[in-house]
PDB file of C-alpha atoms and ligand atoms in Angstrom:
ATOM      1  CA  UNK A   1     -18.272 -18.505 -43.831  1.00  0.00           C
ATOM      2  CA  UNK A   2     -20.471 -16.479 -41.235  1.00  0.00           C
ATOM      3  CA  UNK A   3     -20.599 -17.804 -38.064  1.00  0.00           C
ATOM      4  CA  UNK A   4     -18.552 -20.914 -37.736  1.00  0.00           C
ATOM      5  CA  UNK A   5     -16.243 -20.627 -34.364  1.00  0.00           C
ATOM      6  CA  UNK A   6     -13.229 -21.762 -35.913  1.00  0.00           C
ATOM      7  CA  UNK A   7     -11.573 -21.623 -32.331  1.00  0.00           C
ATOM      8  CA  UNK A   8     -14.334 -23.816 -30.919  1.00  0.00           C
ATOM      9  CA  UNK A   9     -14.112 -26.674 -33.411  1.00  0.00           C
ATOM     10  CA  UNK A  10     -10.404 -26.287 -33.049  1.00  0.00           C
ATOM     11  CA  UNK A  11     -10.040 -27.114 -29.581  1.00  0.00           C
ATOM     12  CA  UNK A  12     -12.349 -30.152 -30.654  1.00  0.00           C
ATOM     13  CA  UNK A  13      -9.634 -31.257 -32.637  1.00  0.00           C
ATOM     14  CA  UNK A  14      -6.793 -30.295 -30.539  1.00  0.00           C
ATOM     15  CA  UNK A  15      -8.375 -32.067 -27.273  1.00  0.00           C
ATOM     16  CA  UNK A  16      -9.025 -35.271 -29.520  1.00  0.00           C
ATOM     17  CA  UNK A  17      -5.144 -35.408 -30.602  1.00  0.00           C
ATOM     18  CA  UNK A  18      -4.319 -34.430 -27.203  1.00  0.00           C
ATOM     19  CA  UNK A  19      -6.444 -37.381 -25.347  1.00  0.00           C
ATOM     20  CA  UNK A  20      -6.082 -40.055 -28.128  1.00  0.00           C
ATOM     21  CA  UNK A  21      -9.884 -39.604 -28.253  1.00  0.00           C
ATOM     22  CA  UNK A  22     -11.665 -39.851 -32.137  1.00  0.00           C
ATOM     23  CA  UNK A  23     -14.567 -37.546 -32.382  1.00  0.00           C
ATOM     24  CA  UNK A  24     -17.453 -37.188 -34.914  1.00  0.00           C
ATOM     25  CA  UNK A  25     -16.981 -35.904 -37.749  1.00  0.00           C
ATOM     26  CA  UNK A  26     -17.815 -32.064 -37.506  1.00  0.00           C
ATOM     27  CA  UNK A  27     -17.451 -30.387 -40.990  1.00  0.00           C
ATOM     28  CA  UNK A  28     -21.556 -31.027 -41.750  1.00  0.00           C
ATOM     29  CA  UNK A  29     -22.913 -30.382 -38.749  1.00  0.00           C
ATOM     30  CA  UNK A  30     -21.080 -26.759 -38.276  1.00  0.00           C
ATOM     31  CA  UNK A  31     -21.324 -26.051 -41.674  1.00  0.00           C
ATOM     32  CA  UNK A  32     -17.689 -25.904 -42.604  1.00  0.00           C
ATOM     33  CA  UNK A  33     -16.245 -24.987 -46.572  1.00  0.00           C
ATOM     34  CA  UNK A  34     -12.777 -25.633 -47.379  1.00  0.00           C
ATOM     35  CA  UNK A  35     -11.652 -21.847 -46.433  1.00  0.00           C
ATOM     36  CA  UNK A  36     -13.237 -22.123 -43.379  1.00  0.00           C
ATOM     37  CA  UNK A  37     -11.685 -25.329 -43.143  1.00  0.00           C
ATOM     38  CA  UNK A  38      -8.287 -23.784 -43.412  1.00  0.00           C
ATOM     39  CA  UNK A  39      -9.259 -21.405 -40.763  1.00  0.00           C
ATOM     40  CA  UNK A  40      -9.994 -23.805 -38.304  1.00  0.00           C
ATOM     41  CA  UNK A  41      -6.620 -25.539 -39.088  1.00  0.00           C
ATOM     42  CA  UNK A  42      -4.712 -22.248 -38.529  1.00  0.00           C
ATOM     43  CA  UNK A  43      -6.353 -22.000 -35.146  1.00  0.00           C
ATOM     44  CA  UNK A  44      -5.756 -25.485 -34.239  1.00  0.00           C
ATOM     45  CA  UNK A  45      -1.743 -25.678 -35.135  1.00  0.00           C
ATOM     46  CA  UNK A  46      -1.753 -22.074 -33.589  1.00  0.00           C
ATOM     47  CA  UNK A  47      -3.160 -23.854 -29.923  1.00  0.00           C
ATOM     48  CA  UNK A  48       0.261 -26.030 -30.439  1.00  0.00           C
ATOM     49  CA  UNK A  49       2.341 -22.672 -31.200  1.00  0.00           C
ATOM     50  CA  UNK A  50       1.073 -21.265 -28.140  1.00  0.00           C
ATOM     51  CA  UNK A  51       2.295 -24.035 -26.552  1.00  0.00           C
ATOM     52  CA  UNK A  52       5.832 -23.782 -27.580  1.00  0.00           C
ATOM     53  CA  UNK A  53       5.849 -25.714 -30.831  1.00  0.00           C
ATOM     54  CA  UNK A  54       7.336 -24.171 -34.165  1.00  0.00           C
ATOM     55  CA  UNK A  55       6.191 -24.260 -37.271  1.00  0.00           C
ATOM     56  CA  UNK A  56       9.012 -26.071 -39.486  1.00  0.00           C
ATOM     57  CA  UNK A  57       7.381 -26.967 -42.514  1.00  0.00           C
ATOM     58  CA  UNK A  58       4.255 -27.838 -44.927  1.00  0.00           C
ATOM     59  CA  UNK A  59       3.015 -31.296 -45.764  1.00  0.00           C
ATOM     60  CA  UNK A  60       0.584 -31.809 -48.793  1.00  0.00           C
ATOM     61  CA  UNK A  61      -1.654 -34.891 -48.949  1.00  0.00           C
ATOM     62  CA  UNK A  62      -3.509 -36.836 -51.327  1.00  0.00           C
ATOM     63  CA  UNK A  63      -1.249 -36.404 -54.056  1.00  0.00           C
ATOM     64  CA  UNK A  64      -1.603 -39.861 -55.223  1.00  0.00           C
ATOM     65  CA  UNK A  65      -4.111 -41.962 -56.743  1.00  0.00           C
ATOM     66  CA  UNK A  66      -3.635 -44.854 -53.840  1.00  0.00           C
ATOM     67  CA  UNK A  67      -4.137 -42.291 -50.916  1.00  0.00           C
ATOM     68  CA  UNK A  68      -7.348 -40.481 -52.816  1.00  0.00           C
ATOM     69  CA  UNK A  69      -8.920 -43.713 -53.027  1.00  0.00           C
ATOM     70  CA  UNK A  70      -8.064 -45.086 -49.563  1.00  0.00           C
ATOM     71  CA  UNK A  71      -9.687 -42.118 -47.675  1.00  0.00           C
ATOM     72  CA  UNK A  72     -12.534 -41.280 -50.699  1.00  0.00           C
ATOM     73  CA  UNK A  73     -11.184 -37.795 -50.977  1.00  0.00           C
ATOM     74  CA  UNK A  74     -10.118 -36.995 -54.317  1.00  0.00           C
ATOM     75  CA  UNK A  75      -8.513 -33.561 -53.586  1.00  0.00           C
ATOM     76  CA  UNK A  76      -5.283 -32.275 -53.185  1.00  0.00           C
ATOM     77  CA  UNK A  77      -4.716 -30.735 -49.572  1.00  0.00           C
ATOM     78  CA  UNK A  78      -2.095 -29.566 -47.400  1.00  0.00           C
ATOM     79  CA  UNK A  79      -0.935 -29.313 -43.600  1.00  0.00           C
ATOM     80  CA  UNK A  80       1.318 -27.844 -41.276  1.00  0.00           C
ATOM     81  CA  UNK A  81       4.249 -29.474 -39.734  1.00  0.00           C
ATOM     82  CA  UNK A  82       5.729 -28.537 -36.382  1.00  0.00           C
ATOM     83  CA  UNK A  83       8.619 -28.970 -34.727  1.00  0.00           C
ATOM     84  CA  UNK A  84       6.865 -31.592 -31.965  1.00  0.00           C
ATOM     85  CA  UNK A  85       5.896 -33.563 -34.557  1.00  0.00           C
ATOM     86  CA  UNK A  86       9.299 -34.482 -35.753  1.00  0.00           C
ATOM     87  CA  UNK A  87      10.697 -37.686 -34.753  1.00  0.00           C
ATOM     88  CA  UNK A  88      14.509 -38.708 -34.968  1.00  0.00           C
ATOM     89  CA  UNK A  89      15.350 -41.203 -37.769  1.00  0.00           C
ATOM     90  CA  UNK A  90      15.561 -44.409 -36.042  1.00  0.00           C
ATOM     91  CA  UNK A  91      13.680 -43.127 -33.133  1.00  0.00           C
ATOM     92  CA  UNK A  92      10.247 -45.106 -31.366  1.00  0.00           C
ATOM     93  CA  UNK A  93       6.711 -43.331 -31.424  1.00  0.00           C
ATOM     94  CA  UNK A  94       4.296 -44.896 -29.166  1.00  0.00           C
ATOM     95  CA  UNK A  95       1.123 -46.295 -31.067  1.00  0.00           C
ATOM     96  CA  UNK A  96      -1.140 -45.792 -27.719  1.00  0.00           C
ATOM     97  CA  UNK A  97      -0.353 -42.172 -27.983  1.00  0.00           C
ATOM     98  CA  UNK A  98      -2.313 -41.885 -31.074  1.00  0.00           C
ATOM     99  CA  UNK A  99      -5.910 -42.914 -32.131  1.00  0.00           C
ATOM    100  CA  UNK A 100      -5.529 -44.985 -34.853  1.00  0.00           C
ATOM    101  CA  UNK A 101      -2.137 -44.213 -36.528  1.00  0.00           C
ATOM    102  CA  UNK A 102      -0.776 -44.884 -39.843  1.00  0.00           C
ATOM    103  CA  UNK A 103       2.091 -44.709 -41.352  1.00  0.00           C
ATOM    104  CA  UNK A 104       3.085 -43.850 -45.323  1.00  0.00           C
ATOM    105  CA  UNK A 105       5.914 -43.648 -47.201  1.00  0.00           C
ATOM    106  CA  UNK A 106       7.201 -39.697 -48.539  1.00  0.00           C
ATOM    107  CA  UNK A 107       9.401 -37.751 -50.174  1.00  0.00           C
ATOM    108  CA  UNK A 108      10.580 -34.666 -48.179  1.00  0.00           C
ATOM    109  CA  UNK A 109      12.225 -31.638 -49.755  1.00  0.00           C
ATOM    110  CA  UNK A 110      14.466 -29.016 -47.474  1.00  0.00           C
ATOM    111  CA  UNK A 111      13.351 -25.719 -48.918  1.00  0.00           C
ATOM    112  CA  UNK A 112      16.481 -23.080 -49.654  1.00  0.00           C
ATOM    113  CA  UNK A 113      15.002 -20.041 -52.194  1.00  0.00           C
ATOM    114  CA  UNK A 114      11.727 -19.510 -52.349  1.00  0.00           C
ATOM    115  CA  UNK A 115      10.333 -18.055 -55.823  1.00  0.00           C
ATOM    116  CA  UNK A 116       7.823 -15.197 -54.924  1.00  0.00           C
ATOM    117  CA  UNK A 117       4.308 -14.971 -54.765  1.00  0.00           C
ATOM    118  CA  UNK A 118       2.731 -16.236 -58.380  1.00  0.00           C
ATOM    119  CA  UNK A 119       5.898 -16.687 -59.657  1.00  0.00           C
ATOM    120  CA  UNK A 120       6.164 -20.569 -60.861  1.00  0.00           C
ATOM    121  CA  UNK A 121       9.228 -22.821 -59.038  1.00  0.00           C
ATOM    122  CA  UNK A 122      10.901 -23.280 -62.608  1.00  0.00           C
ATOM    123  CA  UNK A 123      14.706 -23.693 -60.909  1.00  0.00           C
ATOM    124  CA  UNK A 124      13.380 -26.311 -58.590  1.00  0.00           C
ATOM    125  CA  UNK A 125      17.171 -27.273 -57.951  1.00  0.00           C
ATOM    126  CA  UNK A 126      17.260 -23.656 -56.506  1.00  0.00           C
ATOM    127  CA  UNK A 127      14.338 -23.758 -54.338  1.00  0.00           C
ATOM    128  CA  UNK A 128      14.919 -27.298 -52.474  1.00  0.00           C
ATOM    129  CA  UNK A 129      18.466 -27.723 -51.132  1.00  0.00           C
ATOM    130  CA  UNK A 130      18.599 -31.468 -50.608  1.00  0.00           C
ATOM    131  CA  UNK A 131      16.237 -34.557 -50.747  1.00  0.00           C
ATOM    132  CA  UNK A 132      15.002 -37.494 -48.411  1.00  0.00           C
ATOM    133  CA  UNK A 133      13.125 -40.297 -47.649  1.00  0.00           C
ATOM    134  CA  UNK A 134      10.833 -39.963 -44.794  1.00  0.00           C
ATOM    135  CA  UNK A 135       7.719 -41.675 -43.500  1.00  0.00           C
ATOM    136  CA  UNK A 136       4.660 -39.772 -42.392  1.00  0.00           C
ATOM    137  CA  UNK A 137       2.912 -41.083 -39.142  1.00  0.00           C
ATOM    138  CA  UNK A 138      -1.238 -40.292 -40.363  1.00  0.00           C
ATOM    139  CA  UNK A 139      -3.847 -40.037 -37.274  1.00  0.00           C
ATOM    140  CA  UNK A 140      -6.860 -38.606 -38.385  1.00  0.00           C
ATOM    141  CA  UNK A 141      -9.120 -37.551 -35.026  1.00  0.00           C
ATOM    142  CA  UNK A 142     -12.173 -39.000 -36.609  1.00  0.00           C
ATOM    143  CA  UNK A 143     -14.128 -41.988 -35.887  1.00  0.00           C
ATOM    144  CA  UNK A 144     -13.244 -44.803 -38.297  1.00  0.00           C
ATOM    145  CA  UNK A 145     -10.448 -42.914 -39.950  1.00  0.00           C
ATOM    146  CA  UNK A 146     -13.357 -41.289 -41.745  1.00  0.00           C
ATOM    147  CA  UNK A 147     -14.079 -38.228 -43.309  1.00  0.00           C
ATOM    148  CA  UNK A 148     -15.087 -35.385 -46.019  1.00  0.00           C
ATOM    149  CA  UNK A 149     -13.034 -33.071 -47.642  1.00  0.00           C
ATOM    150  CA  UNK A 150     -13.398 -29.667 -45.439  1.00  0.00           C
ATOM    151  CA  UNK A 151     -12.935 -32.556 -42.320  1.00  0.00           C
ATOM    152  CA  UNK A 152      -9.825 -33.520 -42.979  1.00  0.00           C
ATOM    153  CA  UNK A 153      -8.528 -30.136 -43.919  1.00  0.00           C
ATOM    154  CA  UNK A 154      -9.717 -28.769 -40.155  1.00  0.00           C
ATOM    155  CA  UNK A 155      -7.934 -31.866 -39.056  1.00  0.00           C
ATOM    156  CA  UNK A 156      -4.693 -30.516 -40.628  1.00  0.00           C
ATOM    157  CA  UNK A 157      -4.746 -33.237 -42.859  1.00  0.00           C
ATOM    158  CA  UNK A 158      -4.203 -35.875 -40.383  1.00  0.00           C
ATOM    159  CA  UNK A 159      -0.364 -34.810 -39.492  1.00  0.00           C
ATOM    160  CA  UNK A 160       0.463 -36.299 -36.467  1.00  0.00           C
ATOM    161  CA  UNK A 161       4.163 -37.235 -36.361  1.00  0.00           C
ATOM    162  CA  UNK A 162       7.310 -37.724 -39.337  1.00  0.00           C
ATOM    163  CA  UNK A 163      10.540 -38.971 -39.735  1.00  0.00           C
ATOM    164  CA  UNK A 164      13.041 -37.801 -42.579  1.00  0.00           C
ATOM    165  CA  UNK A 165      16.183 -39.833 -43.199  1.00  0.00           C
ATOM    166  CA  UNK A 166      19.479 -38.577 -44.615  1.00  0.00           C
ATOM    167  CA  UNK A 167      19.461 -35.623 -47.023  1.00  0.00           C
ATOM    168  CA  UNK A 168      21.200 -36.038 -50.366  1.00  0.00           C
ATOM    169  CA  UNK A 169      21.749 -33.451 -52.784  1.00  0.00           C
ATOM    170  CA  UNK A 170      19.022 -33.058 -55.550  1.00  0.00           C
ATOM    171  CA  UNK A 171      19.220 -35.907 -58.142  1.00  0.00           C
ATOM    172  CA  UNK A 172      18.555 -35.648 -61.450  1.00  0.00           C
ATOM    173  CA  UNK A 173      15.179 -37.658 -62.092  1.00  0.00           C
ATOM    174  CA  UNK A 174      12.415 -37.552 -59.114  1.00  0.00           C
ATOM    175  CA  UNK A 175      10.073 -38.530 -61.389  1.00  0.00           C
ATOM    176  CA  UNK A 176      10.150 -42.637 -61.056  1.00  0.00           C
ATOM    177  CA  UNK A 177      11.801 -43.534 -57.944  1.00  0.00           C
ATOM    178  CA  UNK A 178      10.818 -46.889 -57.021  1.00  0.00           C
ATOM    179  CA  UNK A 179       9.464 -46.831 -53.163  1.00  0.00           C
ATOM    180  CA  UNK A 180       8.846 -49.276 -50.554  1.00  0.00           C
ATOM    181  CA  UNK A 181       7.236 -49.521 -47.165  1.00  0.00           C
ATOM    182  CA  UNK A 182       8.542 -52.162 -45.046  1.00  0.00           C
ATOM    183  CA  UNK A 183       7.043 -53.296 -41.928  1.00  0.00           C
ATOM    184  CA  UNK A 184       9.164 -55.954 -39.656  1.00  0.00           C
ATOM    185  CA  UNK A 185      11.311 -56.495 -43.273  1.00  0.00           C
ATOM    186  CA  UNK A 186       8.466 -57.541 -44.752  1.00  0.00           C
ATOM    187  CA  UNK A 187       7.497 -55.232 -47.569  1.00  0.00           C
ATOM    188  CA  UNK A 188       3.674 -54.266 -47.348  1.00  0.00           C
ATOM    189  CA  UNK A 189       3.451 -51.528 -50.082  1.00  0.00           C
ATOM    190  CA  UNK A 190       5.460 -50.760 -53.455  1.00  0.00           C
ATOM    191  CA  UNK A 191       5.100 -47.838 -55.613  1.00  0.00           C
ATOM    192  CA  UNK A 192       6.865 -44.926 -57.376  1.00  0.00           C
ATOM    193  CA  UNK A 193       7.177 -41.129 -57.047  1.00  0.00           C
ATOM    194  CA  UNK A 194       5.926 -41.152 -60.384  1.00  0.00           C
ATOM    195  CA  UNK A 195       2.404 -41.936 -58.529  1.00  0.00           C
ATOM    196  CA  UNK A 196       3.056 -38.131 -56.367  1.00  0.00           C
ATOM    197  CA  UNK A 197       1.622 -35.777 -58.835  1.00  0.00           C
ATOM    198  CA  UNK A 198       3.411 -37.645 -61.854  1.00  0.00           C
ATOM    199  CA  UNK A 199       6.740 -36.020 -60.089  1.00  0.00           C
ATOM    200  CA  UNK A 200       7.172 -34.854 -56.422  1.00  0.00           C
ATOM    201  CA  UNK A 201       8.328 -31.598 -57.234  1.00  0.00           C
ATOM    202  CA  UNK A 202       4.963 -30.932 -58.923  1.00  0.00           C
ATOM    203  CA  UNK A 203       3.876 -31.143 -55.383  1.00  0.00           C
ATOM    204  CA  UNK A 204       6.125 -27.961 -54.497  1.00  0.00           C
ATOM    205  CA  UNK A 205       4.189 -26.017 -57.161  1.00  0.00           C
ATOM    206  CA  UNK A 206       1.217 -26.773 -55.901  1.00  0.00           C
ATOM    207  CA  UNK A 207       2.345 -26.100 -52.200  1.00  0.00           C
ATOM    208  CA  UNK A 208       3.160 -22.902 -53.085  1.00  0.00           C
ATOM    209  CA  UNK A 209      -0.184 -22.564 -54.864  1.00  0.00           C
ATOM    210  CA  UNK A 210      -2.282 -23.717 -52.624  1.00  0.00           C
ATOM    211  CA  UNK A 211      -1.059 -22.325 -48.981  1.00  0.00           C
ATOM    212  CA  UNK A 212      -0.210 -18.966 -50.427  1.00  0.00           C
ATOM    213  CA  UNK A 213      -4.616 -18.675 -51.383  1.00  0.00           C
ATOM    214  CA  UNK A 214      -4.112 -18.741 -47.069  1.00  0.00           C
ATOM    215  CA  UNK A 215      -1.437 -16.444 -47.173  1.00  0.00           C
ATOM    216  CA  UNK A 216       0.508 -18.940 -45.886  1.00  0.00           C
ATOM    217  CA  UNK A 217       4.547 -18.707 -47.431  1.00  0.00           C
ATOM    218  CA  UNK A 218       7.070 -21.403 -47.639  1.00  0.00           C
ATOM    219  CA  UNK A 219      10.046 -20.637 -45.972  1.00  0.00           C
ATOM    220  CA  UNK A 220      13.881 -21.302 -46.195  1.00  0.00           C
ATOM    221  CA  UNK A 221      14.563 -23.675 -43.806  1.00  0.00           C
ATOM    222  CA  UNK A 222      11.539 -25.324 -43.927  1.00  0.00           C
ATOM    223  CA  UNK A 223      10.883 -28.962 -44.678  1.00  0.00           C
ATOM    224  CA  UNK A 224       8.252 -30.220 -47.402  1.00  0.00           C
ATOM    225  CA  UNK A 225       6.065 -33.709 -47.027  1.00  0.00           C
ATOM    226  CA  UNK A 226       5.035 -34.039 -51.317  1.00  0.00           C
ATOM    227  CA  UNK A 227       2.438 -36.556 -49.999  1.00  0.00           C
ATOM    228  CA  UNK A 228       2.328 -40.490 -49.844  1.00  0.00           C
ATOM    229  CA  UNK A 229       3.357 -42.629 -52.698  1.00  0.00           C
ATOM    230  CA  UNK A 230       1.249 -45.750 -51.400  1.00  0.00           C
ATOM    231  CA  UNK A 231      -1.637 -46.199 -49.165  1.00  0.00           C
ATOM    232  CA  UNK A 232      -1.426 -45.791 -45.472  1.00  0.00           C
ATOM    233  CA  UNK A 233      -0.582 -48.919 -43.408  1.00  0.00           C
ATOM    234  CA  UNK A 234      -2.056 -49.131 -39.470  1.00  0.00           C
ATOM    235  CA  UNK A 235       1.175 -48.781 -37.260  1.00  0.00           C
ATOM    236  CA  UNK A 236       1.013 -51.967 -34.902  1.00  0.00           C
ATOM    237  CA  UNK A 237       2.796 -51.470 -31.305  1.00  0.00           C
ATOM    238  CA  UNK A 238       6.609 -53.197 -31.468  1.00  0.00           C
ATOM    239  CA  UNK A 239       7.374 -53.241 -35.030  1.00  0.00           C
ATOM    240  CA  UNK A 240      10.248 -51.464 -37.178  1.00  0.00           C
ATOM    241  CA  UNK A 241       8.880 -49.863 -40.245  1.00  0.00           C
ATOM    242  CA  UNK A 242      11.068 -48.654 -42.919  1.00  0.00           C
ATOM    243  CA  UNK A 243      10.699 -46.662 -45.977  1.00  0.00           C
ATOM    244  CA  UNK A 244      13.089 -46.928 -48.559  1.00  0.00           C
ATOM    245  CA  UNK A 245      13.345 -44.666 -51.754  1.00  0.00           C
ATOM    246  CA  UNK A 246      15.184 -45.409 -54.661  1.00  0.00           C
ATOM    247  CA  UNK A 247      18.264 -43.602 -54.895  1.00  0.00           C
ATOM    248  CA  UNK A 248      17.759 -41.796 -51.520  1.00  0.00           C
ATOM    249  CA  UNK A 249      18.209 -44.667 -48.976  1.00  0.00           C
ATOM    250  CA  UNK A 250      15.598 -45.024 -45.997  1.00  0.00           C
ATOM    251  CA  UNK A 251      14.115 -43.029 -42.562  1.00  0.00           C
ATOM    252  CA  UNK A 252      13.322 -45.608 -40.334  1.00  0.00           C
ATOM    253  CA  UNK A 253      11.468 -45.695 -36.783  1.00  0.00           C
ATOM    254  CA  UNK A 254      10.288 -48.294 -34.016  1.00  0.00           C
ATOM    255  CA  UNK A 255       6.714 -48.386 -32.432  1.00  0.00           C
ATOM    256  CA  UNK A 256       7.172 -49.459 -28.838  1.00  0.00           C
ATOM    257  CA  UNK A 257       4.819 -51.813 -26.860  1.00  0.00           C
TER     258      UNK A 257
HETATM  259  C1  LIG B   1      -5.067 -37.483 -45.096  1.00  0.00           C
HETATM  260  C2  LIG B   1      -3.619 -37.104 -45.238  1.00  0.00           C
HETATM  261  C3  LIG B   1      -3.040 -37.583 -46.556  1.00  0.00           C
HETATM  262  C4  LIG B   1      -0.903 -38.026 -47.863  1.00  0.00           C
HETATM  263  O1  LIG B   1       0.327 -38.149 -47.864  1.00  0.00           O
HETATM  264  O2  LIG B   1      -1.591 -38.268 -48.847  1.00  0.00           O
HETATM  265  C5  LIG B   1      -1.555 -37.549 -46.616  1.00  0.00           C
HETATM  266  C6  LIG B   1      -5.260 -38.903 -44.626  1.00  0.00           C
HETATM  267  O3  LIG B   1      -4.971 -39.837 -45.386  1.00  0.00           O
HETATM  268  O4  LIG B   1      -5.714 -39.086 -43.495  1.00  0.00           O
HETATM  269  O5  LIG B   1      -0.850 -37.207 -45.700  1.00  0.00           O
HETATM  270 MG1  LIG B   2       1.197 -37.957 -45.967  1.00  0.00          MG
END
């Protein structure tokens, strides 16, 4: 789109994450479409690159049902992950840091061979070298957690923090996992990865899809967020909150006070 200063309404969204700050949302006002959406996600995960920060992976979101209807966004997006954003397994965030945060339950992926442009995963046990459970900390920079479509996207889909717990080799099924997000050792969601695209890998396919319209290609190495199984849950300072998935065990991580 003509005229949009991707950069500008970048650093709007990089100073809000910065100063804990939620802003307006912007996407109507500047006249933002979903491409130019992307663009002003590029620029505003490039701001953290110059910085320092690497890029280590992509994240996809609203891949289930639950999240689509929680946010009123019924579209399948995705985000980039850097290396700042990772937190140990185990390790404390701190809530006051953030605006509003959330936290979900995922599936992660750890990408080995990468099929080439167009071409479809098909061996997905060849292009993902291990599986884990991981949460994803949420923070969207708008007001109210709300927002449209091309938002959201500019807001790099939310990404704000995650924590992946012990790779295992690829199982056999991915396709009905049974998932759990505790908070305290109190469960406060259930679901399945059935609910992630009817199977998480279909999330990969899409992935690849999707970012490589941006010319944006998955790398070896890199890790892979399918997307939330349940809804988002508001991350209270001084609790433990655990994820567990079926057959993969649980990431874990503390919010201090
Ligand atoms: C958008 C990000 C969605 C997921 O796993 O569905 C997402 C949001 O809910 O703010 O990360
Ligand atoms: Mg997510």
């Amino acid at each position: 789109m003509i005229g949009v200063d991707t950069v500008g309404v970048a650093a709007k969204l990089g100073t809000a994450a910065d100063t804990a700050t939620a802003i307006p949302q912007l996407a109507a006002e500047v006249g933002l479409d979903v491409p130019t959406a992307y663009g002003v996600q590029a620029a505003l995960v490039q701001r953290r690159l110059d910085r320092g920060e690497r890029l280590v992976g992509l994240k996809m979101g609203l891949t289930s049902k639950a999240k689509m209807a929680q946010v009123g966004v019924d579209e399948v997006i995705w985000g980039r992950l850097t290396d700042a954003m990772r937190v140990p397994d185990g390790g404390a965030v701190d809530p006051a840091a953030y605006i509003h945060p959330r936290v979900e339950p995922e599936v992660a992926f750890l990408l080995d061979r990468l099929p080439e442009p167009g071409e479809p995963v098909g061996d997905f046990a060849s292009a993902v070298r291990a599986v884990a459970p991981a949460i994803e900390l949420i923070d969207s920079r708008y007001a109210d957690f709300r927002f449209s479509l091309p938002d959201v996207i500019a807001d790099n889909t939310s990404a704000a923090a995650f924590v992946i717990g012990p790779w295992s080799p690829v199982p056999t099924g991915l396709d009905n996992l049974g998932v759990l997000l505790e908070v305290d050792g109190r469960v406060v969601q259930v679901g399945s990865t059935a609910a992630i695209l009817g199977d998480p890998r279909r999330a990969l396919d899409e992935g690849i899809r999707l970012a490589g319209r941006h010319g944006v290609r998955l790398q070896s190495g890199w890790v892979f967020l399918a997307g939330a199984a349940t809804a988002a849950v508001p991350l209270r300072p001084g609790v433990h909150v655990r994820a567990v998935v079926e057959k993969l065990g649980a990431a874990s991580l503390r919010a201090s006070s």
